[in-house]
Amino acid sequence: MECLKCENCKTGSAAYFCPMKNDFVLNVEATSQVIEKSRTGWKKGQPNYEVHRRRSRKEVEV
């Protein structure tokens, strides 16, 4: 079967619908990158962690 020239395959997306195959196609070349989320905030072991924790707990109790 010939290509119907729908141009879906040239969009660069990770998945697209191909009318020629009548199916969804996963584009392996256009893989998405995994970006790790950086944790911001208070963690155990940081200076002033206990002071911050006690302050925040005191605000919640009030």
XYZ file of N, CA and C in Angstrom:
186
model
N 0.838 -1.181 0.000
C 0.000 0.000 0.000
C 0.884 1.246 0.000
N 0.466 2.272 -0.658
C 1.258 3.485 -0.774
C 0.973 4.446 0.372
N 1.941 5.313 0.595
C 1.783 6.346 1.626
C 0.725 7.343 1.166
N -0.127 7.774 2.087
C -1.191 8.725 1.762
C -0.738 10.170 1.923
N 0.501 10.368 2.288
C 1.106 11.698 2.440
C 0.316 12.583 3.410
N 0.043 12.028 4.557
C -0.686 12.790 5.582
C 0.254 13.675 6.396
N 1.576 13.412 6.297
C 2.618 14.189 6.981
C 2.601 14.010 8.507
N 1.859 13.034 9.026
C 1.855 12.782 10.468
C 3.208 12.267 10.945
N 3.889 11.519 10.101
C 5.167 10.938 10.504
C 6.267 11.992 10.567
N 6.056 13.139 9.965
C 7.086 14.169 9.937
C 6.901 15.229 11.013
N 5.926 15.044 11.890
C 5.698 16.027 12.950
C 6.737 15.933 14.050
N 7.392 14.782 14.191
C 8.426 14.623 15.205
C 7.877 14.219 16.564
N 6.609 13.863 16.626
C 6.032 13.453 17.904
C 6.387 11.998 18.192
N 6.230 11.604 19.453
C 6.603 10.256 19.873
C 5.620 9.214 19.344
N 4.361 9.591 19.132
C 3.364 8.667 18.605
C 2.450 9.426 17.648
N 2.028 8.760 16.595
C 1.135 9.382 15.626
C 0.281 8.306 14.981
N -0.803 8.730 14.334
C -1.692 7.801 13.643
C -1.324 7.771 12.170
N -1.155 6.593 11.639
C -0.833 6.421 10.227
C -2.063 5.858 9.514
N -2.700 6.649 8.612
C -3.886 6.144 7.909
C -3.569 4.994 6.945
N -2.342 4.937 6.446
C -1.976 3.842 5.543
C -2.027 2.504 6.288
N -1.455 2.493 7.508
C -1.442 1.271 8.317
C -2.721 1.108 9.135
N -3.496 2.197 9.242
C -4.714 2.241 10.052
C -4.398 1.850 11.499
N -3.293 2.419 12.006
C -2.834 2.086 13.339
C -1.971 3.225 13.880
N -1.786 3.229 15.182
C -0.891 4.200 15.807
C 0.528 3.675 15.732
N 1.470 4.573 15.479
C 2.873 4.201 15.332
C 3.665 4.921 16.413
N 4.535 4.178 17.102
C 5.414 4.767 18.103
C 6.742 5.075 17.440
N 7.133 6.318 17.489
C 8.378 6.754 16.877
C 9.503 6.568 17.883
N 10.372 5.619 17.635
C 11.459 5.294 18.555
C 12.517 6.391 18.540
N 12.701 7.040 17.420
C 13.736 8.060 17.300
C 13.420 9.302 18.127
N 12.162 9.612 18.286
C 11.759 10.818 19.029
C 11.391 10.449 20.466
N 12.342 9.920 21.183
C 12.078 9.549 22.571
C 12.112 10.792 23.460
N 11.280 10.793 24.448
C 11.252 11.931 25.367
C 12.343 11.761 26.415
N 12.888 12.867 26.860
C 13.949 12.820 27.852
C 13.333 12.869 29.242
N 13.893 12.094 30.137
C 13.439 12.072 31.512
C 14.211 13.131 32.277
N 13.486 14.050 32.885
C 14.099 15.117 33.662
C 13.748 14.881 35.121
N 14.776 14.727 35.936
C 14.532 14.492 37.348
C 14.149 15.791 38.032
N 13.164 15.690 38.886
C 12.688 16.847 39.616
C 13.624 17.108 40.794
N 14.069 18.327 40.897
C 14.959 18.647 42.006
C 14.121 18.925 43.250
N 14.545 18.360 44.346
C 13.812 18.552 45.595
C 14.314 19.802 46.278
N 13.427 20.712 46.469
C 13.764 21.904 47.222
C 12.936 21.878 48.491
N 13.477 22.330 49.525
C 12.773 22.302 50.792
C 13.680 21.775 51.882
N 13.083 21.546 53.000
C 13.852 21.118 54.158
C 13.980 19.614 54.189
N 15.182 19.144 54.464
C 15.453 17.715 54.597
C 16.187 17.485 55.906
N 16.076 16.287 56.407
C 16.819 15.938 57.616
C 18.305 16.045 57.336
N 19.032 16.531 58.300
C 20.467 16.649 58.152
C 20.905 18.043 57.741
N 19.986 18.866 57.293
C 20.354 20.227 56.936
C 20.439 21.076 58.199
N 21.257 22.099 58.170
C 21.313 23.004 59.324
C 19.955 23.671 59.521
N 19.587 23.873 60.754
C 18.318 24.511 61.136
C 17.085 23.687 60.762
N 17.236 22.387 60.468
C 16.085 21.551 60.131
C 15.123 21.457 61.307
N 15.654 21.178 62.487
C 14.797 21.026 63.659
C 14.068 22.327 63.993
N 14.757 23.452 63.862
C 14.117 24.743 64.151
C 12.968 24.976 63.175
N 13.190 24.708 61.926
C 12.150 24.891 60.920
C 10.984 23.946 61.173
N 11.285 22.688 61.514
C 10.237 21.699 61.761
C 9.383 22.093 62.948
N 10.014 22.529 64.014
C 9.265 22.921 65.210
C 8.396 24.142 64.944
N 8.937 25.106 64.177
C 8.158 26.298 63.841
C 6.927 25.937 63.014
N 7.118 25.100 62.025
C 6.003 24.746 61.150
C 4.961 23.920 61.897
N 5.390 23.052 62.805
C 4.429 22.265 63.594
C 3.669 23.147 64.559
N 4.358 24.150 65.106
C 3.712 25.073 66.035
C 2.620 25.878 65.313
N 2.886 26.276 64.055
C 1.902 27.020 63.267
C 0.690 26.165 62.956
N 0.883 24.871 62.719
C -0.221 23.983 62.402
C -1.099 23.767 63.611
N -0.510 23.626 64.798
C -1.277 23.373 66.008
C -2.114 24.564 66.424
N -1.686 25.776 66.095
C -2.402 26.996 66.501
C -3.611 27.174 65.686
